[in-house]
PDB file of C-alpha atoms and ligand atoms in Angstrom:
ATOM      1  CA  MET A  15     -36.086 -63.699  38.058  1.00 51.00           C
ATOM      2  CA  GLN A  16     -33.984 -60.896  36.208  1.00 51.00           C
ATOM      3  CA  SER A  17     -36.506 -58.119  37.923  1.00 73.00           C
ATOM      4  CA  SER A  18     -37.322 -58.031  41.792  1.00 95.00           C
ATOM      5  CA  LEU A  19     -39.931 -57.998  43.217  1.00 97.00           C
ATOM      6  CA  ASN A  20     -39.645 -54.295  44.765  1.00 97.00           C
ATOM      7  CA  ASP A  21     -38.222 -53.935  41.101  1.00 97.00           C
ATOM      8  CA  LEU A  22     -41.830 -54.412  39.735  1.00 98.00           C
ATOM      9  CA  LEU A  23     -43.835 -53.077  42.257  1.00 98.00           C
ATOM     10  CA  ASP A  24     -42.419 -49.212  42.456  1.00 98.00           C
ATOM     11  CA  CYS A  25     -43.454 -49.357  38.327  1.00 98.00           C
ATOM     12  CA  ALA A  26     -46.501 -50.716  38.619  1.00 98.00           C
ATOM     13  CA  ILE A  27     -46.728 -47.981  41.680  1.00 98.00           C
ATOM     14  CA  GLU A  28     -45.266 -45.348  39.055  1.00 98.00           C
ATOM     15  CA  ALA A  29     -47.526 -46.854  35.998  1.00 98.00           C
ATOM     16  CA  ALA A  30     -50.659 -46.331  38.216  1.00 98.00           C
ATOM     17  CA  ARG A  31     -50.237 -42.632  39.712  1.00 98.00           C
ATOM     18  CA  ALA A  32     -49.223 -41.994  36.135  1.00 98.00           C
ATOM     19  CA  ALA A  33     -52.669 -42.924  34.918  1.00 98.00           C
ATOM     20  CA  GLY A  34     -54.656 -41.353  37.866  1.00 98.00           C
ATOM     21  CA  SER A  35     -53.491 -38.312  37.595  1.00 98.00           C
ATOM     22  CA  HIS A  36     -53.187 -37.811  34.093  1.00 98.00           C
ATOM     23  CA  ALA A  37     -56.972 -38.213  34.106  1.00 98.00           C
ATOM     24  CA  THR A  38     -57.495 -36.161  37.309  1.00 97.00           C
ATOM     25  CA  GLU A  39     -55.979 -33.286  35.668  1.00 97.00           C
ATOM     26  CA  ASN A  40     -58.161 -33.085  32.595  1.00 95.00           C
ATOM     27  CA  PRO A  41     -61.280 -33.264  34.965  1.00 91.00           C
ATOM     28  CA  TYR A  42     -62.906 -30.528  32.012  1.00 92.00           C
ATOM     29  CA  ARG A  43     -62.445 -34.238  29.380  1.00 95.00           C
ATOM     30  CA  ARG A  44     -64.148 -36.379  31.525  1.00 92.00           C
ATOM     31  CA  THR A  45     -66.815 -36.348  29.174  1.00 90.00           C
ATOM     32  CA  ASP A  46     -64.941 -36.760  25.368  1.00 90.00           C
ATOM     33  CA  ILE A  47     -66.455 -40.179  25.099  1.00 88.00           C
ATOM     34  CA  ASP A  48     -65.014 -42.081  22.168  1.00 89.00           C
ATOM     35  CA  SER A  49     -67.498 -45.080  21.482  1.00 88.00           C
ATOM     36  CA  SER A  50     -70.258 -46.444  23.531  1.00 85.00           C
ATOM     37  CA  THR A  51     -72.660 -49.225  23.633  1.00 84.00           C
ATOM     38  CA  ALA A  52     -76.156 -50.020  25.624  1.00 79.00           C
ATOM     39  CA  HIS A  53     -74.508 -50.020  29.361  1.00 84.00           C
ATOM     40  CA  ASP A  54     -70.781 -48.828  28.565  1.00 84.00           C
ATOM     41  CA  ILE A  55     -68.641 -46.349  27.166  1.00 86.00           C
ATOM     42  CA  LYS A  56     -64.934 -45.808  26.301  1.00 89.00           C
ATOM     43  CA  LEU A  57     -63.605 -42.354  27.210  1.00 91.00           C
ATOM     44  CA  HIS A  58     -60.792 -40.555  25.002  1.00 94.00           C
ATOM     45  CA  LEU A  59     -59.360 -40.059  28.659  1.00 97.00           C
ATOM     46  CA  ASP A  60     -58.876 -43.729  28.999  1.00 97.00           C
ATOM     47  CA  ARG A  61     -56.380 -44.250  26.217  1.00 96.00           C
ATOM     48  CA  GLU A  62     -54.659 -40.909  26.502  1.00 97.00           C
ATOM     49  CA  CYS A  63     -54.248 -42.858  30.764  1.00 98.00           C
ATOM     50  CA  GLN A  64     -53.403 -46.588  29.149  1.00 98.00           C
ATOM     51  CA  GLU A  65     -50.806 -44.693  27.455  1.00 97.00           C
ATOM     52  CA  ILE A  66     -48.880 -42.658  29.554  1.00 98.00           C
ATOM     53  CA  ALA A  67     -48.911 -45.798  32.565  1.00 98.00           C
ATOM     54  CA  THR A  68     -47.557 -47.915  29.106  1.00 98.00           C
ATOM     55  CA  GLU A  69     -45.118 -45.548  28.618  1.00 98.00           C
ATOM     56  CA  VAL A  70     -43.760 -45.406  32.026  1.00 98.00           C
ATOM     57  CA  ILE A  71     -43.688 -49.618  32.155  1.00 98.00           C
ATOM     58  CA  LEU A  72     -41.898 -49.469  28.695  1.00 98.00           C
ATOM     59  CA  SER A  73     -39.308 -47.586  29.438  1.00 98.00           C
ATOM     60  CA  ARG A  74     -38.464 -48.987  32.417  1.00 97.00           C
ATOM     61  CA  PHE A  75     -38.779 -52.973  30.620  1.00 97.00           C
ATOM     62  CA  PRO A  76     -39.207 -52.571  26.922  1.00 96.00           C
ATOM     63  CA  ASP A  77     -39.513 -56.134  26.385  1.00 96.00           C
ATOM     64  CA  HIS A  78     -42.384 -57.376  28.208  1.00 96.00           C
ATOM     65  CA  ASN A  79     -45.871 -57.544  27.203  1.00 96.00           C
ATOM     66  CA  ILE A  80     -48.678 -55.557  27.249  1.00 96.00           C
ATOM     67  CA  LEU A  81     -52.260 -56.013  28.166  1.00 96.00           C
ATOM     68  CA  GLY A  82     -54.962 -53.188  28.956  1.00 96.00           C
ATOM     69  CA  GLU A  83     -58.306 -52.135  28.819  1.00 93.00           C
ATOM     70  CA  GLU A  84     -58.033 -50.254  25.925  1.00 88.00           C
ATOM     71  CA  ASP A  85     -56.642 -52.782  23.324  1.00 88.00           C
ATOM     72  CA  SER A  86     -58.550 -54.058  20.689  1.00 69.00           C
ATOM     73  CA  PRO A  87     -58.668 -57.779  20.726  1.00 62.00           C
ATOM     74  CA  GLU A  88     -56.409 -57.599  17.458  1.00 67.00           C
ATOM     75  CA  ALA A  89     -54.246 -55.109  19.232  1.00 63.00           C
ATOM     76  CA  VAL A  90     -53.584 -57.762  21.837  1.00 52.00           C
ATOM     77  CA  ASN A  91     -53.086 -60.164  19.203  1.00 49.00           C
ATOM     78  CA  SER A  92     -50.807 -58.440  17.281  1.00 50.00           C
ATOM     79  CA  LYS A  93     -48.715 -57.174  19.975  1.00 49.00           C
ATOM     80  CA  SER A  94     -47.682 -60.202  21.324  1.00 45.00           C
ATOM     81  CA  GLU A  95     -46.494 -61.669  17.655  1.00 43.00           C
ATOM     82  CA  ILE A  96     -44.456 -58.874  17.354  1.00 39.00           C
ATOM     83  CA  GLY A  97     -43.240 -58.237  20.569  1.00 43.00           C
ATOM     84  CA  ASN A  98     -40.008 -59.790  21.862  1.00 40.00           C
ATOM     85  CA  GLN A  99     -40.990 -62.697  23.588  1.00 51.00           C
ATOM     86  CA  LYS A 100     -37.016 -62.371  25.724  1.00 55.00           C
ATOM     87  CA  SER A 101     -39.871 -61.138  28.842  1.00 78.00           C
ATOM     88  CA  SER A 102     -42.547 -63.913  29.901  1.00 92.00           C
ATOM     89  CA  LEU A 103     -43.726 -61.127  32.088  1.00 96.00           C
ATOM     90  CA  GLU A 104     -46.672 -59.215  31.042  1.00 97.00           C
ATOM     91  CA  TRP A 105     -48.249 -56.035  32.478  1.00 98.00           C
ATOM     92  CA  VAL A 106     -52.340 -55.641  32.946  1.00 98.00           C
ATOM     93  CA  ILE A 107     -53.377 -52.600  32.693  1.00 98.00           C
ATOM     94  CA  ASP A 108     -57.108 -50.893  33.382  1.00 98.00           C
ATOM     95  CA  PRO A 109     -56.212 -46.985  32.871  1.00 98.00           C
ATOM     96  CA  ILE A 110     -60.481 -45.737  34.738  1.00 98.00           C
ATOM     97  CA  ASP A 111     -61.575 -48.982  36.429  1.00 98.00           C
ATOM     98  CA  GLY A 112     -65.301 -46.607  37.598  1.00 97.00           C
ATOM     99  CA  THR A 113     -65.540 -45.110  33.946  1.00 97.00           C
ATOM    100  CA  VAL A 114     -69.114 -44.279  34.124  1.00 96.00           C
ATOM    101  CA  ASN A 115     -68.522 -42.845  37.776  1.00 97.00           C
ATOM    102  CA  PHE A 116     -65.763 -41.264  36.264  1.00 97.00           C
ATOM    103  CA  PHE A 117     -67.597 -39.563  33.749  1.00 96.00           C
ATOM    104  CA  HIS A 118     -71.189 -38.325  35.683  1.00 96.00           C
ATOM    105  CA  GLY A 119     -67.808 -36.643  38.275  1.00 97.00           C
ATOM    106  CA  LEU A 120     -68.645 -39.464  41.116  1.00 97.00           C
ATOM    107  CA  PRO A 121     -65.173 -39.576  42.709  1.00 97.00           C
ATOM    108  CA  LEU A 122     -65.336 -43.767  43.013  1.00 98.00           C
ATOM    109  CA  TRP A 123     -62.654 -44.382  40.103  1.00 98.00           C
ATOM    110  CA  CYS A 124     -58.686 -45.600  40.249  1.00 98.00           C
ATOM    111  CA  SER A 125     -55.654 -46.438  38.010  1.00 98.00           C
ATOM    112  CA  SER A 126     -54.910 -50.256  38.047  1.00 98.00           C
ATOM    113  CA  VAL A 127     -51.480 -52.210  36.964  1.00 98.00           C
ATOM    114  CA  ALA A 128     -50.693 -55.442  37.633  1.00 98.00           C
ATOM    115  CA  VAL A 129     -47.967 -57.027  36.586  1.00 98.00           C
ATOM    116  CA  ARG A 130     -48.621 -61.341  35.765  1.00 98.00           C
ATOM    117  CA  LEU A 131     -46.173 -64.439  35.096  1.00 97.00           C
ATOM    118  CA  LYS A 132     -48.125 -67.316  33.761  1.00 95.00           C
ATOM    119  CA  GLY A 133     -51.292 -65.853  33.840  1.00 95.00           C
ATOM    120  CA  GLU A 134     -50.520 -65.453  38.325  1.00 97.00           C
ATOM    121  CA  SER A 135     -49.802 -61.734  39.125  1.00 98.00           C
ATOM    122  CA  LEU A 136     -46.554 -61.253  40.725  1.00 98.00           C
ATOM    123  CA  ALA A 137     -47.388 -57.071  41.980  1.00 98.00           C
ATOM    124  CA  GLY A 138     -50.073 -54.508  41.306  1.00 98.00           C
ATOM    125  CA  ALA A 139     -50.819 -51.306  42.594  1.00 98.00           C
ATOM    126  CA  VAL A 140     -54.457 -49.697  42.611  1.00 99.00           C
ATOM    127  CA  PHE A 141     -54.985 -45.819  42.572  1.00 98.00           C
ATOM    128  CA  ALA A 142     -57.948 -43.918  43.863  1.00 98.00           C
ATOM    129  CA  PRO A 143     -56.996 -40.713  43.350  1.00 98.00           C
ATOM    130  CA  GLU A 144     -59.474 -38.714  44.198  1.00 97.00           C
ATOM    131  CA  SER A 145     -59.107 -39.845  47.617  1.00 97.00           C
ATOM    132  CA  ASP A 146     -55.193 -39.993  47.376  1.00 98.00           C
ATOM    133  CA  LEU A 147     -55.714 -44.298  48.179  1.00 98.00           C
ATOM    134  CA  LEU A 148     -52.705 -46.058  47.254  1.00 98.00           C
ATOM    135  CA  TYR A 149     -53.176 -49.647  47.432  1.00 99.00           C
ATOM    136  CA  THR A 150     -50.360 -52.396  46.457  1.00 98.00           C
ATOM    137  CA  ALA A 151     -49.198 -55.645  47.523  1.00 98.00           C
ATOM    138  CA  THR A 152     -46.635 -58.213  46.394  1.00 98.00           C
ATOM    139  CA  THR A 153     -46.473 -62.391  46.265  1.00 98.00           C
ATOM    140  CA  GLU A 154     -43.891 -61.965  48.970  1.00 97.00           C
ATOM    141  CA  CYS A 155     -44.803 -58.370  50.983  1.00 96.00           C
ATOM    142  CA  ALA A 156     -48.943 -57.492  52.638  1.00 97.00           C
ATOM    143  CA  SER A 157     -50.359 -55.514  50.812  1.00 98.00           C
ATOM    144  CA  THR A 158     -51.039 -52.004  52.124  1.00 98.00           C
ATOM    145  CA  VAL A 159     -52.409 -48.508  51.684  1.00 98.00           C
ATOM    146  CA  ASN A 160     -50.867 -45.928  51.755  1.00 98.00           C
ATOM    147  CA  GLY A 161     -47.900 -47.752  52.908  1.00 98.00           C
ATOM    148  CA  GLU A 162     -50.049 -48.527  56.155  1.00 98.00           C
ATOM    149  CA  PRO A 163     -50.528 -52.493  56.539  1.00 98.00           C
ATOM    150  CA  ILE A 164     -54.297 -53.845  55.843  1.00 98.00           C
ATOM    151  CA  HIS A 165     -55.783 -57.346  57.281  1.00 98.00           C
ATOM    152  CA  VAL A 166     -59.562 -58.599  56.070  1.00 98.00           C
ATOM    153  CA  SER A 167     -62.732 -58.154  58.150  1.00 98.00           C
ATOM    154  CA  GLU A 168     -62.761 -61.231  60.094  1.00 98.00           C
ATOM    155  CA  ILE A 169     -66.557 -61.322  60.132  1.00 98.00           C
ATOM    156  CA  ASP A 170     -67.895 -65.110  59.582  1.00 97.00           C
ATOM    157  CA  ARG A 171     -72.059 -64.823  59.011  1.00 97.00           C
ATOM    158  CA  VAL A 172     -73.278 -63.813  55.472  1.00 98.00           C
ATOM    159  CA  ASP A 173     -76.025 -62.515  57.220  1.00 98.00           C
ATOM    160  CA  GLU A 174     -73.380 -59.840  59.030  1.00 98.00           C
ATOM    161  CA  ALA A 175     -71.537 -59.306  56.101  1.00 98.00           C
ATOM    162  CA  MET A 176     -71.077 -56.317  52.757  1.00 98.00           C
ATOM    163  CA  LEU A 177     -71.283 -57.934  49.987  1.00 98.00           C
ATOM    164  CA  LEU A 178     -70.234 -55.357  47.006  1.00 98.00           C
ATOM    165  CA  THR A 179     -71.070 -56.618  42.976  1.00 98.00           C
ATOM    166  CA  GLY A 180     -71.946 -55.168  39.678  1.00 95.00           C
ATOM    167  CA  LEU A 181     -74.528 -55.848  37.756  1.00 86.00           C
ATOM    168  CA  ASN A 182     -73.519 -57.745  34.970  1.00 75.00           C
ATOM    169  CA  LEU A 183     -76.277 -56.772  32.420  1.00 81.00           C
ATOM    170  CA  LYS A 184     -73.838 -59.087  29.044  1.00 78.00           C
ATOM    171  CA  LYS A 185     -76.285 -62.303  29.656  1.00 71.00           C
ATOM    172  CA  ASP A 186     -72.610 -64.160  30.044  1.00 67.00           C
ATOM    173  CA  GLY A 187     -74.844 -67.824  30.973  1.00 67.00           C
ATOM    174  CA  ASP A 188     -78.200 -68.703  31.883  1.00 66.00           C
ATOM    175  CA  VAL A 189     -79.292 -67.716  35.359  1.00 71.00           C
ATOM    176  CA  SER A 190     -80.720 -64.305  35.135  1.00 83.00           C
ATOM    177  CA  VAL A 191     -78.316 -61.740  37.803  1.00 89.00           C
ATOM    178  CA  PHE A 192     -81.031 -60.287  39.254  1.00 91.00           C
ATOM    179  CA  ASP A 193     -82.098 -63.531  40.390  1.00 91.00           C
ATOM    180  CA  THR A 194     -78.850 -64.626  41.585  1.00 93.00           C
ATOM    181  CA  VAL A 195     -78.146 -60.099  43.283  1.00 95.00           C
ATOM    182  CA  ARG A 196     -81.355 -60.038  44.641  1.00 95.00           C
ATOM    183  CA  MET A 197     -81.118 -64.382  46.292  1.00 96.00           C
ATOM    184  CA  LEU A 198     -77.116 -62.517  47.690  1.00 97.00           C
ATOM    185  CA  SER A 199     -79.007 -59.423  48.460  1.00 97.00           C
ATOM    186  CA  GLU A 200     -82.196 -61.167  50.957  1.00 97.00           C
ATOM    187  CA  THR A 201     -79.077 -62.688  52.048  1.00 98.00           C
ATOM    188  CA  PHE A 202     -75.815 -61.154  52.782  1.00 98.00           C
ATOM    189  CA  ARG A 203     -76.651 -57.939  55.590  1.00 98.00           C
ATOM    190  CA  LYS A 204     -76.247 -55.078  52.817  1.00 98.00           C
ATOM    191  CA  THR A 205     -75.202 -55.380  49.420  1.00 98.00           C
ATOM    192  CA  ARG A 206     -73.605 -52.250  47.363  1.00 98.00           C
ATOM    193  CA  ILE A 207     -73.398 -52.058  44.345  1.00 98.00           C
ATOM    194  CA  LEU A 208     -70.400 -49.528  43.747  1.00 98.00           C
ATOM    195  CA  GLY A 209     -68.699 -49.228  40.269  1.00 97.00           C
ATOM    196  CA  SER A 210     -65.001 -50.181  41.146  1.00 98.00           C
ATOM    197  CA  ALA A 211     -64.179 -54.192  40.771  1.00 98.00           C
ATOM    198  CA  ALA A 212     -61.004 -53.052  41.402  1.00 98.00           C
ATOM    199  CA  LEU A 213     -62.036 -50.818  44.316  1.00 98.00           C
ATOM    200  CA  ASP A 214     -64.180 -52.824  45.535  1.00 98.00           C
ATOM    201  CA  MET A 215     -61.268 -55.957  46.118  1.00 98.00           C
ATOM    202  CA  CYS A 216     -59.354 -52.803  47.844  1.00 99.00           C
ATOM    203  CA  ARG A 217     -62.258 -52.687  50.588  1.00 98.00           C
ATOM    204  CA  VAL A 218     -62.492 -56.669  51.091  1.00 98.00           C
ATOM    205  CA  ALA A 219     -59.150 -56.143  51.600  1.00 99.00           C
ATOM    206  CA  SER A 220     -58.988 -53.120  54.392  1.00 98.00           C
ATOM    207  CA  GLY A 221     -61.775 -55.281  55.754  1.00 98.00           C
ATOM    208  CA  GLN A 222     -64.291 -52.885  55.033  1.00 98.00           C
ATOM    209  CA  ALA A 223     -66.871 -55.293  52.865  1.00 98.00           C
ATOM    210  CA  GLU A 224     -66.421 -59.176  53.097  1.00 98.00           C
ATOM    211  CA  ALA A 225     -66.828 -59.912  49.798  1.00 98.00           C
ATOM    212  CA  TYR A 226     -67.455 -59.468  46.651  1.00 98.00           C
ATOM    213  CA  TRP A 227     -68.622 -60.909  43.486  1.00 98.00           C
ATOM    214  CA  GLU A 228     -69.656 -60.580  39.405  1.00 96.00           C
ATOM    215  CA  ALA A 229     -71.018 -63.389  37.298  1.00 94.00           C
ATOM    216  CA  GLY A 230     -68.769 -61.398  33.987  1.00 94.00           C
ATOM    217  CA  ILE A 231     -65.280 -58.683  34.573  1.00 95.00           C
ATOM    218  CA  TYR A 232     -62.637 -58.869  33.049  1.00 96.00           C
ATOM    219  CA  THR A 233     -58.352 -59.228  33.543  1.00 97.00           C
ATOM    220  CA  TRP A 234     -57.389 -55.737  33.660  1.00 98.00           C
ATOM    221  CA  ASP A 235     -60.419 -54.888  36.308  1.00 98.00           C
ATOM    222  CA  ILE A 236     -59.398 -57.910  38.818  1.00 98.00           C
ATOM    223  CA  ALA A 237     -55.628 -58.907  38.611  1.00 98.00           C
ATOM    224  CA  ALA A 238     -54.241 -55.547  40.408  1.00 98.00           C
ATOM    225  CA  ALA A 239     -56.953 -56.342  43.191  1.00 98.00           C
ATOM    226  CA  GLU A 240     -56.943 -59.705  43.929  1.00 98.00           C
ATOM    227  CA  LEU A 241     -53.316 -59.973  44.517  1.00 98.00           C
ATOM    228  CA  ILE A 242     -54.115 -57.493  46.742  1.00 98.00           C
ATOM    229  CA  VAL A 243     -57.134 -59.385  49.012  1.00 99.00           C
ATOM    230  CA  ARG A 244     -54.695 -62.235  48.785  1.00 98.00           C
ATOM    231  CA  GLN A 245     -52.183 -60.656  50.701  1.00 98.00           C
ATOM    232  CA  ALA A 246     -54.382 -59.148  53.051  1.00 98.00           C
ATOM    233  CA  GLY A 247     -55.455 -62.728  54.545  1.00 98.00           C
ATOM    234  CA  GLY A 248     -58.314 -63.059  51.454  1.00 98.00           C
ATOM    235  CA  ARG A 249     -59.747 -65.394  48.973  1.00 98.00           C
ATOM    236  CA  THR A 250     -60.103 -65.353  45.603  1.00 98.00           C
ATOM    237  CA  CYS A 251     -61.902 -67.314  42.900  1.00 97.00           C
ATOM    238  CA  VAL A 252     -62.427 -67.779  38.927  1.00 97.00           C
ATOM    239  CA  ILE A 253     -64.891 -69.897  38.863  1.00 96.00           C
ATOM    240  CA  GLU A 254     -65.575 -69.764  35.494  1.00 94.00           C
ATOM    241  CA  GLN A 255     -63.926 -68.645  32.601  1.00 94.00           C
ATOM    242  CA  LEU A 256     -66.902 -67.109  29.993  1.00 93.00           C
ATOM    243  CA  GLY A 257     -67.104 -67.081  26.618  1.00 89.00           C
ATOM    244  CA  GLU A 258     -65.242 -64.172  25.934  1.00 91.00           C
ATOM    245  CA  PRO A 259     -61.109 -63.703  26.269  1.00 93.00           C
ATOM    246  CA  HIS A 260     -60.373 -61.931  29.473  1.00 95.00           C
ATOM    247  CA  ARG A 261     -63.556 -62.218  30.098  1.00 94.00           C
ATOM    248  CA  VAL A 262     -63.990 -64.443  34.146  1.00 95.00           C
ATOM    249  CA  SER A 263     -66.794 -64.623  36.742  1.00 95.00           C
ATOM    250  CA  PHE A 264     -65.313 -63.880  39.903  1.00 97.00           C
ATOM    251  CA  MET A 265     -65.800 -63.496  43.663  1.00 98.00           C
ATOM    252  CA  ALA A 266     -62.909 -62.509  46.459  1.00 98.00           C
ATOM    253  CA  THR A 267     -63.707 -63.215  49.538  1.00 98.00           C
ATOM    254  CA  ASN A 268     -62.295 -62.252  53.238  1.00 98.00           C
ATOM    255  CA  ASP A 269     -61.974 -66.606  53.047  1.00 98.00           C
ATOM    256  CA  ARG A 270     -64.182 -67.014  56.206  1.00 98.00           C
ATOM    257  CA  LEU A 271     -66.698 -66.413  54.292  1.00 97.00           C
ATOM    258  CA  HIS A 272     -65.173 -68.019  51.794  1.00 98.00           C
ATOM    259  CA  GLY A 273     -67.139 -71.441  51.648  1.00 97.00           C
ATOM    260  CA  ALA A 274     -70.416 -69.980  52.820  1.00 97.00           C
ATOM    261  CA  PHE A 275     -70.526 -68.030  50.180  1.00 98.00           C
ATOM    262  CA  ARG A 276     -69.531 -70.396  47.043  1.00 97.00           C
ATOM    263  CA  ASP A 277     -72.331 -72.567  47.905  1.00 97.00           C
ATOM    264  CA  LEU A 278     -74.661 -69.826  47.707  1.00 97.00           C
ATOM    265  CA  LEU A 279     -73.642 -68.865  44.258  1.00 95.00           C
ATOM    266  CA  LYS A 280     -73.794 -72.481  43.077  1.00 94.00           C
ATOM    267  CA  ALA A 281     -77.428 -73.448  44.594  1.00 92.00           C
ATOM    268  CA  SER A 282     -78.039 -70.327  42.283  1.00 90.00           C
ATOM    269  CA  ALA A 283     -75.969 -71.227  39.508  1.00 87.00           C
ATOM    270  CA  GLN A 284     -78.689 -74.620  39.799  1.00 83.00           C
ATOM    271  CA  GLY A 285     -81.809 -71.977  39.434  1.00 73.00           C
TER     272      GLY A 285
HETATM  273  C1  LIP B   1     -66.236 -51.969  35.484  1.00 57.25           C
HETATM  274  C2  LIP B   1     -65.480 -52.055  36.485  1.00 57.25           C
HETATM  275  C3  LIP B   1     -67.309 -52.164  37.790  1.00 57.25           C
HETATM  276  C4  LIP B   1     -67.885 -53.042  36.357  1.00 57.25           C
HETATM  277  C5  LIP B   1     -68.027 -53.296  34.813  1.00 57.25           C
HETATM  278  C6  LIP B   1     -67.105 -52.862  34.424  1.00 57.25           C
HETATM  279  P1  LIP B   1     -64.437 -50.172  33.605  1.00 57.25           P
HETATM  280  O1  LIP B   1     -64.785 -51.472  34.358  1.00 57.25           O
HETATM  281  O2  LIP B   1     -65.432 -52.307  37.593  1.00 57.25           O
HETATM  282  O3  LIP B   1     -67.111 -52.361  38.329  1.00 57.25           O
HETATM  283  O4  LIP B   1     -69.653 -53.239  37.746  1.00 57.25           O
HETATM  284  O5  LIP B   1     -68.304 -54.407  34.836  1.00 57.25           O
HETATM  285  O6  LIP B   1     -65.865 -53.944  34.415  1.00 57.25           O
HETATM  286  O7  LIP B   1     -65.665 -50.538  32.091  1.00 57.25           O
HETATM  287  O8  LIP B   1     -64.706 -49.067  34.477  1.00 57.25           O
HETATM  288  O9  LIP B   1     -63.258 -50.471  33.596  1.00 57.25           O
END
């Protein structure tokens, strides 16, 4: 590979830091909304932060491809058509993961940047500016937070475990997410909804929770953090590709709980 993993990770870190810092430097613009749907919003700062991360990446790797949360599907397609295809590397950016938290002034959000080859993450960085936490991993080194190694927990019983999830109201499948969340909440010791998938997964990687699951989540929410979970000793799994491009049902665990949790989700899917 032309670029070393360290170069790729350095770039992911710089891009994630630049995006996150831009958001924190503009606190009075956190409520500038570009568009909204029933349960979601797009902020002006989302777009600006993605542009800033993109500039960082393209200044180092001008021929690499970019996939970002704020791209429309049309833009994603046209970029890959006109882009220089010399590189098969693709950068995946979520400029503000936990947008609604950010809008409300809750500090639980982050900027996430990963670089992938054929859909597999090679290096990733997740930066949570308000708690000054930087999570990183590459395929060849262990996960860290602020430079210190992290590892998943050793809890191996679901009834002693913490589950982190999000409420997917998009109706991707037949089973009501509420039925599944209810069953899981009655099974795990505690279930929490904290509002940033990337940070949830970094908490699994750090041993602060044992499992993360969402019935519908996008590639940009998970691309960096899934590598961080795996390189911290955990396991991740796409349960199902959903109809919408870049949207999947997804789980991540501390590995020890993986089989038991997967069985619970299978049983729930069968009704
Ligand atoms: C959000 C997540 C949140 C999840 C939502 C959404 P955004 O990302 O991280 O935890 O439940 O489905 O994808 O839109 O803030 O980047």
